[in-house]
Coordinates of C-alpha atoms in Angstrom, one line a residue:
X1 CA -18.4 -14.7 56.6
X2 CA -17.1 -15.1 60.1
X3 CA -18.6 -13.1 62.9
X4 CA -16.8 -10.2 64.5
X5 CA -14.8 -11.0 67.6
X6 CA -13.7 -9.0 70.6
X7 CA -10.1 -8.1 70.9
X8 CA -10.4 -9.3 74.5
X9 CA -11.8 -12.7 73.6
X10 CA -9.6 -15.6 74.5
X11 CA -8.3 -17.8 71.7
X12 CA -9.4 -21.4 72.0
X13 CA -6.8 -24.1 72.1
X14 CA -7.7 -25.2 68.5
X15 CA -7.2 -21.6 67.2
X16 CA -3.9 -20.8 68.9
X17 CA -1.2 -19.6 66.6
X18 CA 1.4 -22.1 65.6
X19 CA 4.4 -21.9 67.9
X20 CA 7.7 -20.7 66.4
X21 CA 9.8 -23.6 65.6
X22 CA 13.6 -23.4 66.1
X23 CA 16.0 -24.3 63.3
X24 CA 13.9 -22.7 60.5
X25 CA 17.1 -21.1 59.0
X26 CA 18.5 -24.5 58.4
X27 CA 15.3 -26.0 57.0
X28 CA 15.8 -27.0 53.4
X29 CA 19.5 -26.2 53.6
X30 CA 20.8 -29.2 55.4
X31 CA 21.4 -31.8 52.7
X32 CA 24.0 -34.4 53.5
X33 CA 26.4 -31.9 55.2
X34 CA 28.4 -34.5 57.2
X35 CA 28.7 -36.8 54.2
X36 CA 29.8 -34.0 51.9
X37 CA 32.3 -32.8 54.5
X38 CA 33.8 -36.3 54.7
X39 CA 34.0 -36.4 50.9
X40 CA 35.8 -33.1 50.8
X41 CA 38.2 -34.2 53.6
X42 CA 39.2 -37.2 51.4
X43 CA 39.7 -34.8 48.5
X44 CA 41.8 -32.6 50.7
X45 CA 44.0 -35.5 51.8
X46 CA 44.4 -36.6 48.2
X47 CA 45.5 -33.1 47.1
X48 CA 48.1 -33.0 49.9
X49 CA 49.5 -36.3 48.8
X50 CA 49.4 -35.0 45.2
X51 CA 51.5 -32.0 46.2
X52 CA 54.0 -34.3 48.0
X53 CA 54.2 -36.7 45.0
X54 CA 54.6 -33.8 42.7
X55 CA 57.5 -32.5 44.8
X56 CA 59.2 -35.9 44.8
X57 CA 58.6 -36.2 41.0
X58 CA 60.5 -32.9 40.6
X59 CA 63.3 -33.9 43.1
X60 CA 63.9 -37.2 41.2
X61 CA 63.9 -35.4 37.8
X62 CA 61.1 -37.6 36.7
X63 CA 58.7 -35.0 35.3
X64 CA 59.8 -35.2 31.7
X65 CA 59.9 -39.0 31.4
X66 CA 56.4 -39.1 29.8
X67 CA 56.6 -36.9 26.7
X68 CA 53.0 -37.1 25.6
X69 CA 49.7 -35.9 27.1
X70 CA 47.2 -38.7 26.9
X71 CA 44.5 -38.0 29.5
X72 CA 42.6 -41.3 28.9
X73 CA 44.9 -43.9 27.3
X74 CA 47.8 -42.6 29.4
X75 CA 46.2 -44.3 32.4
X76 CA 47.6 -47.6 31.1
X77 CA 51.3 -48.0 31.6
X78 CA 53.6 -49.9 29.3
X79 CA 52.7 -53.6 29.5
X80 CA 55.5 -55.2 27.4
X81 CA 59.2 -54.8 26.9
X82 CA 58.5 -53.4 23.4
X83 CA 56.1 -50.8 25.0
X84 CA 58.8 -49.8 27.5
X85 CA 61.4 -49.5 24.7
X86 CA 59.0 -47.3 22.7
X87 CA 58.5 -44.9 25.6
X88 CA 62.3 -44.9 26.3
X89 CA 63.0 -44.0 22.6
X90 CA 60.6 -41.1 22.8
X91 CA 62.4 -39.9 25.9
X92 CA 65.7 -40.1 24.1
X93 CA 64.5 -37.5 21.6
X94 CA 64.3 -34.7 24.2
X95 CA 67.1 -32.5 25.5
X96 CA 67.0 -33.8 29.0
X97 CA 68.2 -37.2 27.9
X98 CA 70.6 -35.8 25.3
X99 CA 72.3 -33.3 27.8
X100 CA 71.8 -34.9 31.2
X101 CA 70.8 -38.5 31.1
X102 CA 72.6 -40.3 28.3
X103 CA 73.9 -42.7 31.0
X104 CA 70.5 -44.2 31.5
X105 CA 69.6 -47.7 30.7
X106 CA 66.0 -49.0 30.4
X107 CA 65.7 -49.9 34.1
X108 CA 66.9 -46.4 35.1
X109 CA 64.2 -44.9 32.8
X110 CA 61.5 -47.1 34.3
X111 CA 62.3 -45.6 37.7
X112 CA 61.6 -42.0 36.6
X113 CA 58.7 -43.1 34.4
X114 CA 56.8 -44.7 37.3
X115 CA 57.2 -41.5 39.4
X116 CA 55.6 -39.4 36.7
X117 CA 53.0 -42.0 35.8
X118 CA 52.1 -42.2 39.5
X119 CA 51.8 -38.4 39.7
X120 CA 49.5 -38.3 36.7
X121 CA 47.5 -41.3 37.9
X122 CA 46.9 -39.7 41.2
X123 CA 45.5 -36.7 39.4
X124 CA 43.0 -39.0 37.6
X125 CA 42.0 -40.6 40.9
X126 CA 41.3 -37.2 42.4
X127 CA 39.2 -36.3 39.4
X128 CA 37.3 -39.5 39.7
X129 CA 36.7 -39.1 43.4
X130 CA 35.4 -35.6 42.8
X131 CA 33.1 -36.6 40.0
X132 CA 31.7 -39.6 41.8
X133 CA 31.0 -37.5 44.9
X134 CA 29.6 -34.4 43.1
X135 CA 27.3 -36.2 40.7
X136 CA 26.3 -38.8 43.3
X137 CA 25.2 -36.1 45.8
X138 CA 23.6 -34.1 42.9
X139 CA 21.5 -37.0 41.7
X140 CA 20.5 -37.9 45.2
X141 CA 19.5 -34.3 45.8
X142 CA 21.6 -34.2 48.9
X143 CA 23.6 -31.0 48.2
X144 CA 22.6 -28.2 50.6
X145 CA 21.0 -25.1 49.1
X146 CA 23.5 -22.8 47.6
X147 CA 26.3 -25.4 47.5
X148 CA 26.1 -26.8 44.0
X149 CA 28.2 -24.0 42.5
X150 CA 30.7 -24.1 45.3
X151 CA 31.3 -27.8 45.0
X152 CA 31.7 -27.4 41.2
X153 CA 34.7 -25.1 41.7
X154 CA 37.2 -27.7 42.9
X155 CA 36.3 -30.0 40.0
X156 CA 36.6 -27.2 37.4
X157 CA 39.9 -26.1 38.9
X158 CA 41.1 -29.7 38.8
X159 CA 40.4 -29.9 35.1
X160 CA 42.3 -26.7 34.6
X161 CA 45.1 -28.1 36.7
X162 CA 45.5 -31.1 34.4
X163 CA 45.9 -28.7 31.4
X164 CA 48.4 -26.5 33.3
X165 CA 50.4 -29.6 34.3
X166 CA 50.9 -30.5 30.6
X167 CA 51.6 -26.9 29.8
X168 CA 54.3 -27.1 32.4
X169 CA 55.7 -30.4 31.1
X170 CA 55.6 -29.2 27.5
X171 CA 58.1 -26.5 28.3
X172 CA 60.7 -29.1 29.1
X173 CA 59.9 -31.6 26.3
X174 CA 62.1 -29.9 23.8
X175 CA 64.6 -30.8 21.1
X176 CA 67.6 -28.6 20.4
X177 CA 66.6 -25.9 22.8
X178 CA 68.9 -26.9 25.7
X179 CA 66.0 -27.4 28.2
X180 CA 66.6 -30.0 30.9
X181 CA 63.8 -29.1 33.2
X182 CA 60.4 -27.4 33.0
X183 CA 60.1 -23.6 33.0
X184 CA 60.1 -22.4 36.6
X185 CA 57.3 -19.9 36.2
X186 CA 55.1 -22.7 34.8
X187 CA 56.0 -24.8 37.8
X188 CA 55.0 -22.0 40.1
X189 CA 51.7 -21.7 38.3
X190 CA 51.1 -25.4 38.7
X191 CA 51.9 -25.4 42.4
X192 CA 50.0 -22.2 43.0
X193 CA 46.8 -23.6 41.5
X194 CA 47.2 -26.7 43.7
X195 CA 47.2 -24.5 46.8
X196 CA 44.2 -22.6 45.5
X197 CA 42.3 -25.9 45.2
X198 CA 43.5 -26.9 48.6
X199 CA 42.3 -23.5 50.0
X200 CA 38.8 -23.9 48.6
X201 CA 38.5 -27.5 50.0
X202 CA 39.7 -26.4 53.4
X203 CA 37.3 -23.4 53.6
X204 CA 34.3 -25.6 52.6
X205 CA 35.3 -28.1 55.2
X206 CA 35.3 -25.4 57.9
X207 CA 32.0 -24.1 56.7
X208 CA 30.3 -27.5 56.7
X209 CA 31.6 -28.2 60.1
X210 CA 28.9 -25.8 61.5
X211 CA 25.3 -25.3 60.6
X212 CA 23.9 -22.3 58.7
X213 CA 22.3 -20.8 61.7
X214 CA 25.5 -20.9 63.7
X215 CA 27.4 -19.3 60.8
X216 CA 24.9 -16.5 60.4
X217 CA 25.0 -15.7 64.1
X218 CA 28.8 -15.9 64.2
X219 CA 29.1 -13.6 61.3
X220 CA 27.6 -10.8 63.4
X221 CA 30.6 -11.1 65.8
X222 CA 33.1 -10.9 62.9
X223 CA 36.4 -9.3 64.0
X224 CA 36.8 -7.2 60.8
X225 CA 40.3 -5.9 61.5
X226 CA 41.7 -9.3 62.4
X227 CA 39.9 -10.9 59.4
X228 CA 41.6 -8.3 57.1
X229 CA 45.0 -8.8 58.6
X230 CA 44.7 -12.6 58.3
X231 CA 43.6 -12.2 54.7
X232 CA 46.8 -10.1 54.0
X233 CA 48.9 -12.8 55.7
X234 CA 47.2 -15.5 53.6
X235 CA 48.0 -13.6 50.3
X236 CA 51.6 -12.9 51.4
X237 CA 52.1 -16.6 52.2
X238 CA 50.7 -17.5 48.8
X239 CA 53.2 -15.2 47.1
X240 CA 56.0 -16.7 49.1
X241 CA 54.9 -20.2 48.1
X242 CA 55.1 -19.1 44.4
X243 CA 58.6 -17.7 44.9
X244 CA 59.5 -21.0 46.6
X245 CA 58.3 -22.8 43.5
X246 CA 60.6 -20.6 41.4
X247 CA 63.5 -21.5 43.7
X248 CA 62.7 -25.2 43.3
X249 CA 62.3 -25.0 39.6
X250 CA 65.9 -23.9 39.0
X251 CA 67.4 -25.7 42.0
X252 CA 68.3 -22.3 43.4
X253 CA 68.2 -23.7 47.0
X254 CA 71.5 -25.5 46.2
X255 CA 73.3 -22.6 44.7
X256 CA 74.3 -20.8 47.9
X257 CA 74.4 -22.8 51.2
X258 CA 75.6 -20.2 53.6
X259 CA 73.3 -18.3 56.0
X260 CA 72.6 -15.5 56.9
X261 CA 75.0 -14.3 54.2
X262 CA 74.6 -15.4 50.6
X263 CA 77.7 -16.3 48.7
X264 CA 79.7 -14.8 51.5
X265 CA 78.2 -11.3 51.1
X266 CA 75.0 -9.4 51.6
X267 CA 73.9 -9.5 48.0
X268 CA 74.4 -12.6 45.8
X269 CA 77.2 -12.4 43.3
X270 CA 76.3 -12.2 39.6
X271 CA 72.6 -11.7 40.6
X272 CA 71.8 -9.9 37.3
X273 CA 74.0 -11.7 34.9
X274 CA 71.2 -12.7 32.5
X275 CA 69.8 -10.7 29.6
X276 CA 67.3 -9.2 29.4
X277 CA 67.1 -8.1 33.0
X278 CA 63.7 -9.5 33.8
X279 CA 64.9 -13.0 33.3
X280 CA 67.0 -12.8 36.4
X281 CA 63.9 -12.6 38.6
X282 CA 62.9 -16.0 37.3
X283 CA 66.1 -17.8 36.3
X284 CA 69.0 -16.3 38.2
X285 CA 69.6 -18.8 41.1
X286 CA 71.3 -16.2 43.4
X287 CA 68.7 -13.5 42.9
X288 CA 65.7 -15.9 43.1
X289 CA 67.0 -17.4 46.4
X290 CA 67.8 -14.0 47.7
X291 CA 64.2 -12.8 47.0
X292 CA 62.8 -15.9 48.7
X293 CA 64.9 -15.3 51.8
X294 CA 63.9 -11.6 52.0
X295 CA 60.3 -12.4 51.4
X296 CA 60.5 -15.0 54.2
X297 CA 61.9 -12.4 56.6
X298 CA 59.2 -9.9 55.8
X299 CA 56.5 -12.5 56.0
X300 CA 57.7 -13.5 59.5
X301 CA 57.7 -9.9 60.7
X302 CA 54.1 -9.4 59.4
X303 CA 53.1 -12.7 60.9
X304 CA 54.3 -11.4 64.3
X305 CA 52.0 -8.4 63.9
X306 CA 49.0 -10.5 62.9
X307 CA 49.7 -12.9 65.7
X308 CA 49.9 -10.1 68.3
X309 CA 46.6 -8.8 67.0
X310 CA 45.1 -12.3 67.2
X311 CA 46.0 -12.4 70.9
X312 CA 43.5 -9.6 71.5
X313 CA 40.6 -11.6 70.2
X314 CA 37.8 -12.2 72.7
X315 CA 37.4 -15.8 71.6
X316 CA 39.7 -18.5 72.9
X317 CA 39.5 -20.7 69.8
X318 CA 40.4 -17.8 67.6
X319 CA 43.4 -17.0 69.7
X320 CA 44.5 -20.6 69.7
X321 CA 44.1 -20.7 65.8
X322 CA 46.5 -17.7 65.5
X323 CA 48.9 -19.3 67.9
X324 CA 49.0 -22.5 65.8
X325 CA 49.4 -20.6 62.6
X326 CA 52.3 -18.5 63.9
X327 CA 54.0 -21.6 65.5
X328 CA 53.8 -23.4 62.1
X329 CA 55.2 -20.5 60.2
X330 CA 58.0 -20.1 62.7
X331 CA 58.9 -23.7 62.3
X332 CA 58.8 -23.3 58.5
X333 CA 61.3 -20.5 58.7
X334 CA 63.7 -22.8 60.6
X335 CA 63.1 -25.6 58.2
X336 CA 63.8 -23.2 55.3
X337 CA 67.2 -22.2 56.8
X338 CA 68.1 -25.8 57.4
X339 CA 67.1 -26.6 53.8
X340 CA 69.5 -24.0 52.5
X341 CA 72.4 -24.9 54.8
X342 CA 72.2 -28.6 53.9
X343 CA 71.8 -27.9 50.1
X344 CA 68.2 -29.0 49.9
X345 CA 68.4 -32.8 50.3
X346 CA 65.1 -34.4 49.2
X347 CA 64.1 -35.4 52.7
X348 CA 64.3 -31.9 54.1
X349 CA 63.1 -30.2 50.8
X350 CA 59.9 -32.3 50.8
X351 CA 59.3 -31.6 54.5
X352 CA 59.7 -27.9 53.7
X353 CA 57.0 -28.2 51.0
X354 CA 54.7 -30.2 53.4
X355 CA 55.1 -27.5 56.0
X356 CA 53.9 -24.9 53.5
X357 CA 50.7 -26.9 53.3
X358 CA 50.4 -26.9 57.1
X359 CA 51.0 -23.2 57.3
X360 CA 48.6 -22.4 54.5
X361 CA 45.8 -24.5 56.1
X362 CA 46.3 -23.1 59.6
X363 CA 46.3 -19.5 58.3
X364 CA 43.0 -20.3 56.5
X365 CA 41.7 -21.7 59.8
X366 CA 42.6 -18.6 61.7
X367 CA 41.1 -16.4 59.1
X368 CA 37.9 -18.4 59.1
X369 CA 37.6 -18.1 62.9
X370 CA 38.2 -14.4 62.8
X371 CA 35.3 -14.1 60.4
X372 CA 33.1 -16.7 62.1
X373 CA 34.2 -16.8 65.7
X374 CA 32.9 -19.5 68.0
X375 CA 31.2 -17.9 71.0
X376 CA 32.4 -19.1 74.4
X377 CA 30.6 -18.4 77.7
X378 CA 32.5 -16.4 80.4
X379 CA 32.7 -19.6 82.5
X380 CA 34.1 -21.5 79.5
X381 CA 36.6 -18.8 78.7

């Protein structure tokens, strides 16, 4: 038993308490943060390309050229003329060929087939890149603490997306039902899920760009009102993207090409000509385009409110993020009007879709910085 010691006794050098070490919050949490972030950035870029290829597949009316869902064997395209003819014969059985594309020869069919095959193949590549990265980091035990479940989400959603893609295509692979395209609401679901996946990837990239200690400190300075407003803007933008997919699904953007009027009047003519009434909100070109326009106006007004609030942030980088998001959204409004006036040529239409990705990402960035602001010294500000 050790002897009693005076409270005034000096502690020897060998008995001094261990000094507090900085960075203990991050200890055991680091993992391969930079490598994982780079992997997620590759996935993000691939999903952006996937969205663009999907848009071009739709604009070239190629989405129904492959009439079967073969997740594994479908990776191999037709190798012989007999194989090509077999695929063409399957396509000839569906309504799109019977009603719309009877003029096609085999070479014409090959063009649309390659678009759809490329779209599906890119999906397989994304799945493979995710699986190799996730299981590679998992086996190497390089995933930071608390991140395993997070990194599983994009992969799980990607699997769901493959099934949703076939669910969408199946709505147009019909015989005797008069369908020459996929159901617009299924197209909206497919595109919406792609943006959800993109959102998770972007958010994780933002988080991994800073260490845990920095994020914990930044969270104390969270601008709650601005974070709430940017969340609302994000949700509103997502709804507008879904409505845009409905417009694209029925080619409503080419129905009325005047602006600011629609069909020469305030309300589109024959907006509710379909029965039952609810079908018009998904299938009436005039009404769907009108809703998309009105939602765009309201979104722009709300964006002004959020942007003005963002200018009151005490953090320069947060203010810049809201400036960038508002600038992108303003450009998107202009591009949307041009798309309508020029009857949605594929070059402008695909740029409009790409701008939706830019707007979505920049709003996410602004939201992230309102929740985790980057402190700046008075001199730096």
